[in-house]
Structures are given as C-alpha cells and as structure tokens.
C-alpha cells in the first residue's frame, strides 16, 4: 500500500464524488423552474456543503474556501428571497457548475493546482449582497456593492441566452434526477447486448420451426438447448449489474477514520484490503452505517491512548483493519483493532446490572462476548460525541441480519477485538408486508398488494357465486381465506376475519383474508433452490430481523387461482365447507 | 486413524443415533453438523419435510430422517447438513456419536432391492460394538425432490 498510490486513490474518489455532486447541482438548476425557490436553494446549499466537506478532507483549501463563499451567498440569496428562476442568476449558477467541474478535474490531477480567478463565485456573491440593484433591470445590472466587472456579467448573460433553448430541451430529461443510478463498466453492458442478440437468434430458429410445423429437427433442439443456456447466462449477467466494488465504501470509511482520529486526538493507522471485492449495490449502501459504527467503537473504546499503549508495550499508534474477502456464497468483512480487547468481567457485571443475565448462571466467554449485541447493552457510561448515540451493536446485528448476513466477535484481553461479518453476495431487496395467517409469519411483496383493508369496516355479504364478498368502492370483491392456500398438515385452520390483502388479477380484485399485519419492511429475497422450490405459492425466502426464516408468498398467483374458483383442481367452495 | 493403511477419506463415516439404533453415512457427503433448532414449518410441504431454518443467513430445508426411515424417536439434538441438488438440506438426527473408519471389507453391501426400503441403504457395517446401518443421504434427498 504505497502512499502515493493511496493519495491518488483518494483524489479519484474525491473527483468521482465531486463530479456526481455537480451533476446534482446541474439537475437542481434544470429543475429550478418547476420547484419552490426555497427547495432549490436548500438543495444547492447541500451540494455546496458536500463539495466543501470533501475538499476540506482532501486539504484543498482554496477550493473549499471558495465553495464556502458560494454556500454563504446561496444562503443570503435564499434569505433575501431572490427568485432562482431569474435567468441572470440561473446563468451564473450554470456557469458555476462548469467552472467547478473544471476545477475539480484540475485539482484532482494536481493537488497543488491554484485557480487564478474565482470571479464567477464572486459574481454570485455580489448578487447576493445587493440583489435589488443587480437584478433591477433585466439587461445591464448596475454595479453591485462589490461587483468588479458588471459589464462582463452582462455579456456573459447575453451569450448564455442564445444557448438557452438547448438547456430547456434538456430540462425534461434531467427532471428525474433523483432516481437511483448505477455506474457500470461498458463491458458489462456489451456482454448483455451480446447475450440478448444470441438469444434472439436461437428464438427465431425455434419460431421458424413452429411456423413450418416441424419442431423436431436437430436445429430446433439445439436452439432450444442454446437458449436455455443463454438465459442462465443472461440471468447471471443481469444480477452482476448490481455488483459494485467496495473501494468507494472504503474511501468513505478511511475519510471518516481520519476525521475521527483528529476529533478524538487519537492517532491511528487504518488499513483496508479487498477494494475490488464486489457486493450487491443494496448491500453496499446499507453496510456503511454498521461499519462506521464499528469503526467508531474500535477507535473510541477499542484503542487505548498512546500512554496506555506504551505501558503495555504496544506501538503508540493503534491499528484498525477493515478487510473484505470473497468466500463461498458471499463476502466476509472483518473489522479488527489491536486495542484493549473486550473485558469479560466488565461485560458480565454490566449484563447482570442490566438484568440481561442472571448472577448464578455460568456462561462461556463466548456467550458473554455476544452479550454486546443485546439491545440495552452499552459499556460506556458517558455518551460521547463519537460513539454511543443511542445506537449500539444490537442495531448493527439487526442490520446485518436483515442483509442476510451474520456477525461474530472474537477478542482477547489486551490484544484487540475482531468483528467478522459474512454477507451473501447476490440478493435483491424488496419492500414487503409481514403478515400472519395460520399462526405463521409470511411475507408478501408490497408491489403485489393494492391495499390492505380492515374487515371490521366492511359488511361481508354472500351471493350465489361467492361465499364471502365485500363492496369496495362500488366494486364487488370476493374474499378468500389465505389459509386455504397455505395449509399445514398438523394444524387446524381456524379462520379469523381480521384483514384482507386486496390483490388484482386481470381486471378483478380479490381479497385474501389474513389474521394480522405485523409490519412492513425491506427484505432480502433469496431464491429457493432444490427441494424448497417445489412448494406451491411460494416465490422465495427471506430472513426477518429477528433472525427467523420466512417464506415469501406469491399473492398474484394465489389470486389467479382463487379467481378461477379452484385450488389445485379442487373446488374452493368444497374446501371451505370442510 | 493413520495407522490403518486403507484409511482414506472415502471410508470414513459419521455415526449417529436414530431412536434405538446407530446409523452411519459417508462423511464426505456431510457438510457439517449443527445444533438442533426449531424449524419454521412451510405450508403444503410433504410428509418428512419439517420446515426451514436459518443457518448463518442461509435458508435450509429440514427433513425428518426418522419419519422417512420409519423410526420412532422423540428427541432430536442435531442436524446433519448435506448437499442436495445444488442446495443444502438439514437432516434431523437424535445425536451425532463419532467419526470412524470402516474398511470396505467390513461392509456388507445391501444387494436385495427391497421395495420398502427404497434403496436408501448403502449396507450394513459390522463393528466391534455391533451392527451399523449405513444410509445414503443423497438418495433420500433426491427421492424427496422427485
């Protein structure tokens, strides 16, 4: 890990970050015409703040000062209620984007780069200090209090006006700016296009076979086999699109570490390895907070101060390592420090005090250590600025479990602590309801459900066609107990009529009666394989935040079958009367 | 173990208890042994399938070997985790006893294709402590799959 290498990695990360912030900036300006002034300003200020912070961390003083002035100017413009739709101001803001973009690129290549002039920012500044004067007339602004080059400002404006229609055209495309985006190497996209091309070819061979009424030729059989293989490849390639390397995350953690080190006045080394390990984007965005929390803990509680370290014969600067590696079926991330280690006795005493364990029982050291993951456990008395903001390791554990991963702790007193996280690598995140029926938990993707209604508020009617039905906004909705579909051998199905999931099948709505709605959360979907893939109505499995497995039910498929009045060939009316 | 000339990995077996009897299965086929935990039942599943467990973030199906092999027993302490057509299954056993080497010569291969036992048996091993029935977890899994 050569130093120069690392600093150029930092510069790369800064550039990436700053350019994407400037993309946002551009998006906000394009959207300004359709937004409230205050919103526009607050978004711009956030962008500026972001840039300032990142530049500050990199030590780009001139840049961060200039952006600081920009931020102040934006604040003043907001307070003075200067309309950001004003074309003169808009032009300046556009120019600022271009100006900062160039600066970011220059400075990330050469950290010593000094900008000769920041006149654009000065212009915005002068505008903010004296808005009425500068904006009084549309054409020539009279010289504002600090404006040095009012004339040039005007020409600039005129020039930009010519280009205005073009920007207007872009506006619509830019308005969906906040959408989640993903960057990927074009190689991945090319691969997809290639696969789709081959698949189309195979498919056309098969359709020709059908059209000619001769499907039993070697050519058709080969094409079918080929398309089978291609669709597997395609699936893999599509899943692979969401896989991103860890390096961005590591950069952010390293930055946070250097900030922590300054704030706590505790110099330490941080080493990260496994920058190229790829994980799902959803995992990547959710794992940052838990890792940051562990980093804070390691720094604040784990590492001793220099004096203490010297006494125990350690080098005066502590070491924190964050290491990612690929392992079978997923990735592992280790966060370790060479600090004081977990004090078993202290943890035991604390746990007894907090009534988490009983005094007389014997626990293994491992069991004691894992108590730090229990909610309501925190060993530091005082809440420091750095760690202990009410989130503890229990939150970390919960987050990691939700990602389908798990966490272990190893520690030796006086030597250090190590947290080992293992995560699955290919998963997808879905918003789902957690419901109870037949005394079991199930999950249903929210996208499958139109709404959930409380049956207490509806009158349940009977007709010749439906045993139970309700009127929902003038539409007749037949009700079916979900428990009819999800049967257990050893359980009596008793029907409670509490809630109904309203699911659409074609243009009909069907209500599936359930006992209870427990909540709504994001779940990680794992595909079912082998034996598990054989059971009807189940589309996947997941692990709930309490660590229990639960299956995801396919409500649409159930609704379709329900609409046909049959379950696996048996009449629903007969099944219900049993 | 190293004293025996023919002790390669292929003739090592894991012995476990099901009801009154001791059974064995090739250790190569067992990925791990893990502590029993209550499986969550899955609706519409077949007899012998007891539900799913969360094993370190993976959702595994649990099969009841006692039910499948028609053995009555009430206590279950362990799972034998084994691979089954690309996914993992956990087989419930009363308890795991030991890992031993059984030379091929000591195994009497089951030759008669008895229809009731469905080919789950690899054979019977004669040990000093008694007879041990060797079963084929893969076959059981495959059978459930079909």
PDB file of N, CA, C and O in Angstrom, chain A residues 433 435 444 449-453 482 499-503 510-514 517 553 555:
ATOM      1  N   UNK A 433     -44.787  -6.690   3.104  1.00  0.00           N
ATOM      2  CA  UNK A 433     -45.586  -6.746   4.322  1.00  0.00           C
ATOM      3  C   UNK A 433     -45.275  -8.043   5.033  1.00  0.00           C
ATOM      4  O   UNK A 433     -45.075  -9.079   4.389  1.00  0.00           O
ATOM      5  N   UNK A 435     -47.068 -10.658   7.422  1.00  0.00           N
ATOM      6  CA  UNK A 435     -48.432 -10.948   7.846  1.00  0.00           C
ATOM      7  C   UNK A 435     -48.475 -12.266   8.602  1.00  0.00           C
ATOM      8  O   UNK A 435     -47.522 -13.055   8.545  1.00  0.00           O
ATOM      9  N   UNK A 444     -45.216 -10.767   2.024  1.00  0.00           N
ATOM     10  CA  UNK A 444     -45.831 -10.520   0.722  1.00  0.00           C
ATOM     11  C   UNK A 444     -45.236  -9.230   0.168  1.00  0.00           C
ATOM     12  O   UNK A 444     -45.308  -8.201   0.834  1.00  0.00           O
ATOM     13  N   UNK A 449     -49.649  -6.107  -3.708  1.00  0.00           N
ATOM     14  CA  UNK A 449     -50.861  -5.809  -2.942  1.00  0.00           C
ATOM     15  C   UNK A 449     -51.341  -4.397  -3.280  1.00  0.00           C
ATOM     16  O   UNK A 449     -50.562  -3.448  -3.259  1.00  0.00           O
ATOM     17  N   UNK A 450     -52.617  -4.275  -3.623  1.00  0.00           N
ATOM     18  CA  UNK A 450     -53.156  -2.945  -3.911  1.00  0.00           C
ATOM     19  C   UNK A 450     -53.352  -2.178  -2.619  1.00  0.00           C
ATOM     20  O   UNK A 450     -53.024  -1.009  -2.510  1.00  0.00           O
ATOM     21  N   UNK A 451     -53.959  -2.852  -1.650  1.00  0.00           N
ATOM     22  CA  UNK A 451     -54.156  -2.231  -0.345  1.00  0.00           C
ATOM     23  C   UNK A 451     -54.479  -3.319   0.667  1.00  0.00           C
ATOM     24  O   UNK A 451     -54.770  -4.457   0.303  1.00  0.00           O
ATOM     25  N   UNK A 452     -54.434  -2.940   1.926  1.00  0.00           N
ATOM     26  CA  UNK A 452     -54.848  -3.863   2.977  1.00  0.00           C
ATOM     27  C   UNK A 452     -56.035  -3.218   3.664  1.00  0.00           C
ATOM     28  O   UNK A 452     -55.972  -2.045   4.032  1.00  0.00           O
ATOM     29  N   UNK A 453     -57.125  -3.957   3.783  1.00  0.00           N
ATOM     30  CA  UNK A 453     -58.285  -3.348   4.420  1.00  0.00           C
ATOM     31  C   UNK A 453     -58.598  -4.060   5.733  1.00  0.00           C
ATOM     32  O   UNK A 453     -58.301  -5.244   5.918  1.00  0.00           O
ATOM     33  N   UNK A 482     -56.686 -16.819   2.985  1.00  0.00           N
ATOM     34  CA  UNK A 482     -55.341 -17.175   2.521  1.00  0.00           C
ATOM     35  C   UNK A 482     -54.917 -18.520   3.112  1.00  0.00           C
ATOM     36  O   UNK A 482     -54.173 -19.282   2.504  1.00  0.00           O
ATOM     37  N   UNK A 499     -58.274  -8.984   8.531  1.00  0.00           N
ATOM     38  CA  UNK A 499     -57.839  -8.091   7.460  1.00  0.00           C
ATOM     39  C   UNK A 499     -57.894  -8.821   6.133  1.00  0.00           C
ATOM     40  O   UNK A 499     -57.988 -10.038   6.081  1.00  0.00           O
ATOM     41  N   UNK A 500     -57.826  -8.055   5.065  1.00  0.00           N
ATOM     42  CA  UNK A 500     -57.741  -8.682   3.749  1.00  0.00           C
ATOM     43  C   UNK A 500     -56.724  -7.943   2.895  1.00  0.00           C
ATOM     44  O   UNK A 500     -56.666  -6.717   2.897  1.00  0.00           O
ATOM     45  N   UNK A 501     -55.897  -8.740   2.213  1.00  0.00           N
ATOM     46  CA  UNK A 501     -54.976  -8.180   1.227  1.00  0.00           C
ATOM     47  C   UNK A 501     -55.750  -8.085  -0.082  1.00  0.00           C
ATOM     48  O   UNK A 501     -56.275  -9.089  -0.554  1.00  0.00           O
ATOM     49  N   UNK A 502     -55.834  -6.900  -0.635  1.00  0.00           N
ATOM     50  CA  UNK A 502     -56.541  -6.768  -1.904  1.00  0.00           C
ATOM     51  C   UNK A 502     -55.511  -6.923  -3.031  1.00  0.00           C
ATOM     52  O   UNK A 502     -54.541  -6.175  -3.106  1.00  0.00           O
ATOM     53  N   UNK A 503     -55.733  -7.928  -3.858  1.00  0.00           N
ATOM     54  CA  UNK A 503     -54.793  -8.247  -4.926  1.00  0.00           C
ATOM     55  C   UNK A 503     -55.547  -8.204  -6.246  1.00  0.00           C
ATOM     56  O   UNK A 503     -56.709  -8.608  -6.315  1.00  0.00           O
ATOM     57  N   UNK A 510     -59.391  -9.304  -5.746  1.00  0.00           N
ATOM     58  CA  UNK A 510     -59.687 -10.418  -4.863  1.00  0.00           C
ATOM     59  C   UNK A 510     -59.115 -10.087  -3.490  1.00  0.00           C
ATOM     60  O   UNK A 510     -58.005  -9.545  -3.391  1.00  0.00           O
ATOM     61  N   UNK A 511     -59.883 -10.396  -2.464  1.00  0.00           N
ATOM     62  CA  UNK A 511     -59.392 -10.147  -1.115  1.00  0.00           C
ATOM     63  C   UNK A 511     -58.930 -11.448  -0.485  1.00  0.00           C
ATOM     64  O   UNK A 511     -59.640 -12.449  -0.498  1.00  0.00           O
ATOM     65  N   UNK A 512     -57.712 -11.459   0.018  1.00  0.00           N
ATOM     66  CA  UNK A 512     -57.201 -12.648   0.705  1.00  0.00           C
ATOM     67  C   UNK A 512     -57.236 -12.372   2.208  1.00  0.00           C
ATOM     68  O   UNK A 512     -56.581 -11.443   2.684  1.00  0.00           O
ATOM     69  N   UNK A 513     -58.034 -13.175   2.900  1.00  0.00           N
ATOM     70  CA  UNK A 513     -58.235 -12.918   4.328  1.00  0.00           C
ATOM     71  C   UNK A 513     -57.028 -13.396   5.129  1.00  0.00           C
ATOM     72  O   UNK A 513     -56.563 -14.526   4.955  1.00  0.00           O
ATOM     73  N   UNK A 514     -56.528 -12.521   5.992  1.00  0.00           N
ATOM     74  CA  UNK A 514     -55.399 -12.890   6.843  1.00  0.00           C
ATOM     75  C   UNK A 514     -55.723 -12.546   8.293  1.00  0.00           C
ATOM     76  O   UNK A 514     -56.663 -11.801   8.558  1.00  0.00           O
ATOM     77  N   UNK A 517     -51.577  -8.126  10.303  1.00  0.00           N
ATOM     78  CA  UNK A 517     -50.473  -7.492   9.590  1.00  0.00           C
ATOM     79  C   UNK A 517     -49.476  -7.057  10.651  1.00  0.00           C
ATOM     80  O   UNK A 517     -49.805  -6.268  11.526  1.00  0.00           O
ATOM     81  N   UNK A 553     -44.717 -15.244  -0.120  1.00  0.00           N
ATOM     82  CA  UNK A 553     -45.768 -15.905  -0.865  1.00  0.00           C
ATOM     83  C   UNK A 553     -46.096 -15.130  -2.130  1.00  0.00           C
ATOM     84  O   UNK A 553     -45.920 -13.922  -2.208  1.00  0.00           O
ATOM     85  N   UNK A 555     -48.655 -13.751  -3.974  1.00  0.00           N
ATOM     86  CA  UNK A 555     -50.064 -13.371  -3.827  1.00  0.00           C
ATOM     87  C   UNK A 555     -50.774 -13.291  -5.177  1.00  0.00           C
ATOM     88  O   UNK A 555     -51.950 -13.624  -5.286  1.00  0.00           O
TER      89      UNK A 555
END
